[in-house]
Amino acid sequence: VSTQSTGEEEQDFLTTSFNSSEGELYEGQDEETEGDEGSGSGALSDSEPNDADDFAYYQDVYRFVGVMKEEFQKRRISVPVPDWETIQKKRNAMKEELQRKKAEVKEVVMSSKERIKEKSREKIDAGKRKILKLQKRTYKRLKRMEPEENYRQKVVFTKSVLTLVLKTFAVCSGQWLLPWYYAITCPTLIIWRIITYWQAQFQYFCLDFCYFGNLIITLILWFNPSSPELCSLLFSIANGMLYLGAFSFRNSLVFHSVDKMTSTYIHTVPLLLSFGIRWHPEETSRYWHASFPTNPIEPSLQWNVFFPFLVLVTHSALYTLLVNVILQPEENIVTSFRYLKAKKSIKKVFGPNPPYIVFIAVNWTLCIVFSSLTLVFYKYYYAHVLGICVLLWYITWNGAGYYFDVFKMSMIRPKPEENAANKEE
């Protein structure tokens, strides 16, 4: 069937095909009949034709061909010829659309990169401006510092460093300096501490065990330094509760601060004095008014644990009677109990508002633990040296943290009056 033929052509084609097939069918039937008649002497063939069956068969064939003829007439078979120009145009249009989409995506990506670079530049410029502003503010603040305050801090820094060198010499070689150094500087610094703390309303800190323990050590040093038992008690107080106090109050080597150096002195110098009395008694008592015991007693629970604990219990009773019963400071006055209670580490362990009895119980427990530790310090030389080194490392680390964290930020951080001036501007 031609792809461009019409319905009439298709009908003529089918009619011609049907007629030709019908004629061939009749001719074939006549040839078979003639062959049968000419064969033999009129004898019948092996299979005689049945006229009724042949008629039914041809009738079915005619009917089938008629049906097919009608179906072909109903369905016009036509295969459309593809339009290659249209296909090529669509293909080119799709390529152009794809290229356009790629260009749009590339433009969006490049614009995003540019925006990111621009924001980064703005942030960097803002950071540079902020750093420059902080530098100017720090320079102005340093320039405005009072010359007297600056001079005083320089003097304190120099004295602190020289004192540290002197104490190092005294511990390592000139142990005879230790009792004299302690006897002269301890009362001076404690009196100065009482005066300054009274002005700052911190006077109740001067009633803590640290000052009471230094008072006991001073009395032993002046009135009976030859007693082995009292020297053992002195050793336990210096290496027990005073040793613990340096960790509790975070002592630090801040050389320009009189307050911090005094706190460090109160907790560390008795430790160095006990080192000289215990391990170098002859050299330590060379120029002292009395000799220290050269044959100290053996470590014992009586003088190394029980009596230091008894001293702490006596102090706790006097402190509670004086502060909580007689004086009863106001809420704005800071005491050691209120100071420790406000610490985050204490709140995590004992809750937001631990009672006073918990403070006393913890002090007594720690006294027993650290007094038991003094048995090891008292018996073994290298254990005592290790304990001193740990304490010195701790206060040195805290001092470094102050200079590189607190002090540096205090110079950069704006003061309240500067914030108000900036807001007005």
XYZ file of C-alpha atoms in Angstrom:
425
model
C 0.000 0.000 0.000
C 1.472 3.323 -0.958
C 1.968 5.796 1.855
C 0.344 8.583 -0.174
C -2.602 6.574 -1.609
C -6.162 7.628 -0.938
C -9.036 5.502 0.284
C -10.336 4.836 -3.270
C -6.952 3.565 -4.449
C -6.746 1.245 -1.451
C -10.252 -0.093 -2.267
C -9.379 -0.674 -5.950
C -6.208 -2.436 -4.935
C -8.024 -4.798 -2.594
C -10.800 -5.466 -5.180
C -8.274 -6.268 -7.906
C -6.351 -8.547 -5.570
C -9.535 -10.321 -4.523
C -10.746 -10.852 -8.117
C -7.377 -12.136 -9.277
C -7.242 -14.543 -6.388
C -10.755 -15.766 -7.139
C -9.933 -16.385 -10.799
C -6.825 -18.326 -9.954
C -8.832 -20.379 -7.504
C -11.396 -21.372 -10.234
C -8.662 -22.156 -12.774
C -6.944 -24.404 -10.341
C -10.188 -26.228 -9.676
C -10.849 -26.773 -13.425
C -7.355 -28.172 -13.973
C -7.868 -30.665 -11.166
C -11.216 -31.757 -12.673
C -9.747 -32.287 -16.120
C -6.910 -34.274 -14.696
C -9.273 -36.555 -12.900
C -11.367 -37.158 -16.021
C -8.354 -37.961 -18.158
C -6.838 -40.406 -15.781
C -7.548 -44.093 -16.240
C -10.742 -45.504 -17.642
C -13.150 -43.414 -15.607
C -12.029 -44.957 -12.340
C -12.520 -42.918 -9.150
C -9.514 -41.331 -7.445
C -8.364 -42.240 -3.958
C -10.232 -39.236 -2.415
C -13.373 -38.111 -4.058
C -14.263 -34.430 -3.704
C -17.197 -33.536 -1.539
C -19.149 -30.648 -3.128
C -20.875 -29.627 0.111
C -17.588 -29.302 2.020
C -15.910 -27.378 -0.802
C -18.817 -24.999 -1.031
C -18.698 -24.325 2.747
C -14.949 -23.882 2.640
C -15.052 -21.360 -0.200
C -17.932 -19.593 1.444
C -15.851 -19.101 4.630
C -12.934 -17.834 2.579
C -15.133 -15.354 0.747
C -16.613 -14.189 4.031
C -13.146 -13.725 5.614
C -11.844 -11.826 2.643
C -14.923 -9.608 2.758
C -14.367 -8.863 6.396
C -10.723 -8.032 5.752
C -11.759 -5.876 2.886
C -14.097 -3.906 5.113
C -11.413 -3.536 7.804
C -8.891 -2.218 5.308
C -11.456 0.219 4.058
C -12.131 1.437 7.584
C -8.468 1.819 8.498
C -6.485 3.984 6.190
C -2.880 2.891 6.580
C -0.553 5.832 6.205
C 3.009 6.225 7.585
C 3.902 9.918 8.075
C 7.154 10.981 6.502
C 9.459 12.632 9.162
C 10.166 16.330 8.699
C 13.937 16.480 9.144
C 14.078 20.251 9.027
C 11.641 20.527 11.946
C 13.584 17.935 13.911
C 16.829 19.799 13.292
C 15.250 23.063 14.402
C 13.982 21.500 17.626
C 17.381 19.972 18.249
C 19.120 23.322 17.775
C 16.566 25.006 20.014
C 17.226 22.448 22.777
C 20.993 23.016 22.477
C 20.516 26.768 22.732
C 18.269 26.342 25.788
C 20.872 24.095 27.444
C 23.633 26.603 26.767
C 21.466 29.387 28.164
C 20.769 27.393 31.356
C 24.469 26.683 31.771
C 25.265 30.360 31.380
C 22.628 31.283 33.980
C 23.975 28.737 36.478
C 27.528 29.947 35.906
C 26.439 33.549 36.421
C 24.661 32.654 39.671
C 27.722 30.781 40.965
C 30.056 33.629 40.092
C 27.756 36.186 41.670
C 27.560 34.057 44.844
C 31.355 33.874 44.999
C 31.580 37.609 44.559
C 29.046 38.194 47.320
C 30.938 35.856 49.651
C 34.214 37.628 48.864
C 32.589 40.986 49.433
C 31.169 39.931 52.803
C 34.523 38.474 53.802
C 36.230 41.729 52.892
C 33.667 43.671 54.915
C 34.180 41.440 57.961
C 37.969 41.673 57.673
C 37.775 45.445 57.378
C 35.427 45.618 60.373
C 37.819 43.425 62.391
C 40.768 45.618 61.448
C 38.855 48.725 62.475
C 37.907 47.105 65.779
C 41.508 46.058 66.484
C 42.730 49.553 65.651
C 40.106 51.032 67.946
C 41.121 48.693 70.787
C 44.772 49.548 70.249
C 44.027 53.248 70.454
C 41.896 52.737 73.562
C 44.616 50.666 75.230
C 47.244 53.231 74.362
C 45.115 56.046 75.787
C 44.414 54.079 78.950
C 48.079 53.263 79.473
C 48.915 56.893 78.834
C 46.307 58.051 81.352
C 47.553 55.717 84.089
C 48.591 57.582 87.175
C 52.369 57.860 87.434
C 52.250 57.003 91.137
C 50.290 53.809 90.536
C 52.584 52.820 87.716
C 55.653 53.474 89.873
C 54.206 51.505 92.785
C 53.526 48.466 90.590
C 57.088 48.603 89.264
C 58.469 48.688 92.803
C 56.274 45.770 93.893
C 57.240 43.751 90.819
C 60.955 44.318 91.454
C 60.683 43.426 95.135
C 58.684 40.288 94.369
C 61.204 38.992 91.848
C 64.173 39.745 94.130
C 62.380 38.103 97.043
C 61.763 35.009 94.943
C 65.481 34.836 94.139
C 66.322 35.286 97.825
C 63.959 32.509 98.907
C 65.410 30.195 96.279
C 68.898 30.840 97.657
C 67.663 30.328 101.213
C 66.046 26.978 100.472
C 68.924 25.611 98.393
C 72.025 26.960 100.180
C 71.467 29.554 102.922
C 68.853 27.880 105.116
C 69.806 30.153 108.035
C 67.920 32.967 106.236
C 64.560 31.164 106.461
C 63.633 31.815 110.148
C 64.814 35.417 110.030
C 63.056 36.116 106.774
C 59.815 34.633 108.099
C 60.015 36.284 111.497
C 60.485 39.762 109.979
C 58.201 39.659 106.951
C 55.269 37.655 108.315
C 54.060 40.148 110.967
C 54.669 43.071 108.582
C 52.608 41.613 105.744
C 49.806 40.387 108.013
C 49.451 43.812 109.651
C 49.383 45.438 106.225
C 46.800 42.876 105.099
C 44.533 43.613 108.065
C 44.624 47.358 107.348
C 43.913 47.064 103.617
C 41.252 44.375 104.048
C 39.526 46.410 106.723
C 39.271 49.330 104.312
C 37.889 47.069 101.573
C 35.443 45.344 103.980
C 37.271 42.020 103.650
C 38.396 42.009 107.278
C 36.697 38.688 108.066
C 39.173 36.904 105.803
C 41.830 37.749 108.394
C 40.047 35.407 110.822
C 40.588 32.340 108.601
C 42.760 29.412 109.625
C 45.609 30.601 107.357
C 46.346 33.533 109.679
C 45.666 31.454 112.785
C 48.113 28.794 111.548
C 50.796 31.433 110.852
C 50.252 32.758 114.385
C 50.842 29.252 115.837
C 54.014 28.862 113.729
C 55.300 32.295 114.842
C 54.735 31.429 118.517
C 56.577 28.100 118.162
C 59.413 29.774 116.249
C 59.976 32.435 118.898
C 59.231 30.658 122.168
C 60.104 26.972 121.826
C 61.796 26.040 118.538
C 63.881 23.275 120.193
C 60.894 21.027 120.926
C 60.751 18.065 118.493
C 57.035 17.650 119.103
C 56.201 21.305 118.429
C 58.407 21.285 115.337
C 56.468 18.249 114.132
C 53.221 20.167 114.772
C 54.659 23.161 112.873
C 55.504 20.872 109.944
C 51.972 19.405 109.817
C 50.271 22.817 109.951
C 52.487 24.239 107.190
C 52.202 21.191 104.912
C 48.577 20.396 105.736
C 45.922 23.115 105.908
C 48.181 25.961 104.717
C 49.252 23.790 101.771
C 45.581 23.152 100.987
C 44.712 26.855 101.290
C 46.913 27.721 98.312
C 44.732 25.494 96.119
C 41.421 26.552 97.688
C 42.005 30.282 97.145
C 43.863 29.892 93.806
C 47.082 31.628 94.847
C 49.076 32.998 91.929
C 52.455 34.612 91.308
C 51.400 38.066 90.118
C 54.540 40.044 90.819
C 53.094 43.562 90.535
C 50.183 42.889 92.947
C 50.874 43.262 96.666
C 47.601 41.573 97.532
C 48.229 38.427 95.480
C 51.873 38.151 96.533
C 50.839 38.453 100.192
C 48.288 35.654 99.817
C 50.924 33.501 98.136
C 53.383 34.314 100.924
C 50.985 33.284 103.693
C 50.518 29.795 102.194
C 53.976 29.030 100.782
C 56.677 30.547 103.041
C 55.708 28.404 106.092
C 56.123 25.407 103.795
C 59.694 26.471 102.910
C 60.459 27.175 106.574
C 59.303 23.689 107.577
C 61.519 22.244 104.829
C 64.600 23.898 106.325
C 63.728 22.921 109.911
C 62.994 19.292 108.997
C 65.840 18.477 106.597
C 68.524 21.089 107.448
C 68.080 21.848 111.187
C 71.709 22.731 111.960
C 72.113 25.131 109.033
C 68.667 26.677 109.649
C 69.396 27.389 113.338
C 72.949 28.710 112.777
C 72.074 32.367 113.491
C 68.760 31.798 115.248
C 68.289 32.427 118.962
C 67.729 28.701 119.615
C 68.645 25.496 117.847
C 66.122 23.341 116.045
C 65.976 19.627 116.924
C 68.629 17.642 115.089
C 66.969 14.345 116.072
C 63.312 14.876 115.164
C 60.677 12.440 116.344
C 59.325 9.769 114.061
C 56.111 10.459 112.129
C 53.132 9.807 114.377
C 49.381 10.165 114.232
C 49.476 12.085 117.500
C 51.621 15.033 116.396
C 51.086 14.876 112.635
C 47.327 14.258 112.505
C 45.562 14.537 115.868
C 47.043 17.786 117.216
C 46.759 19.652 113.877
C 43.141 18.525 113.767
C 42.683 19.732 117.343
C 44.115 23.121 116.365
C 41.610 23.330 113.477
C 38.684 22.372 115.719
C 39.716 25.077 118.198
C 39.871 27.635 115.389
C 36.471 26.533 114.019
C 34.863 26.986 117.446
C 36.391 30.450 117.935
C 35.537 31.484 114.372
C 31.907 30.350 114.650
C 31.484 32.065 118.019
C 33.059 35.312 116.872
C 31.601 35.605 113.365
C 28.214 33.867 113.483
C 27.222 34.628 117.076
C 28.900 37.842 118.218
C 29.678 39.930 115.101
C 27.132 38.572 112.600
C 28.321 40.477 109.489
C 25.843 41.968 107.043
C 25.008 40.355 103.726
C 27.250 42.697 101.754
C 30.302 41.721 103.834
C 32.317 38.881 102.316
C 33.556 36.025 104.499
C 35.477 32.911 103.519
C 32.302 30.825 103.767
C 30.374 33.183 101.475
C 33.312 33.399 99.083
C 33.646 29.634 98.731
C 29.867 29.153 98.574
C 29.665 31.445 95.527
C 32.120 29.330 93.509
C 30.648 27.316 90.638
C 32.592 24.178 91.563
C 31.193 24.296 95.118
C 27.655 24.796 93.800
C 27.964 21.790 91.516
C 29.012 19.532 94.398
C 27.014 20.860 97.367
C 24.123 22.661 95.687
C 23.320 26.363 95.261
C 23.101 27.167 98.992
C 25.037 24.719 101.204
C 24.643 25.192 104.979
C 27.470 26.342 107.242
C 27.773 22.917 108.869
C 28.794 21.477 105.504
C 31.609 24.033 105.308
C 32.876 22.967 108.752
C 32.567 19.234 107.966
C 34.467 19.589 104.674
C 37.229 21.567 106.417
C 37.632 18.909 109.086
C 37.664 16.097 106.519
C 40.279 17.816 104.371
C 42.362 18.517 107.467
C 42.499 14.816 108.294
C 43.354 13.906 104.681
C 46.136 16.451 104.212
C 47.504 15.932 107.721
C 47.797 12.245 106.866
C 49.671 13.294 103.720
C 52.192 15.130 105.900
C 53.242 11.751 107.308
C 54.709 10.975 103.890
C 56.265 14.431 103.539
C 57.729 14.208 107.037
C 59.344 10.815 106.453
C 60.586 11.031 102.855
C 62.757 13.879 101.610
C 61.969 13.530 97.902
C 58.249 13.268 98.566
C 58.433 16.614 100.378
C 60.417 18.152 97.492
C 57.813 16.859 95.030
C 54.986 18.373 97.081
C 56.738 21.763 97.110
C 57.328 21.589 93.345
C 53.645 20.814 92.700
C 52.570 23.844 94.735
C 55.085 26.130 93.020
C 53.937 24.897 89.601
C 50.297 25.583 90.522
C 50.804 29.170 91.686
C 53.102 29.901 88.717
C 50.500 28.590 86.269
C 47.802 30.732 87.890
C 50.086 33.769 87.629
C 50.653 33.114 83.924
C 46.894 32.804 83.433
C 46.393 36.154 85.154
C 48.911 37.982 82.962
C 47.828 36.438 79.648
C 44.069 36.245 80.265
C 42.853 38.604 82.984
C 45.390 41.429 82.889
C 45.514 41.632 79.087
C 41.721 41.724 78.750
C 41.404 44.278 81.553
C 43.479 46.688 79.459
C 41.351 46.139 76.345
C 37.889 45.901 77.912
C 36.227 49.336 77.995
C 35.301 50.847 81.322
C 31.665 51.782 82.137
C 32.313 55.498 81.656
C 33.854 54.801 78.242
C 30.784 52.785 77.215
C 28.541 55.704 78.199
C 30.682 58.122 76.208
C 30.587 55.858 73.134
C 26.786 55.625 73.328
C 26.485 59.397 73.516
C 28.719 59.751 70.461
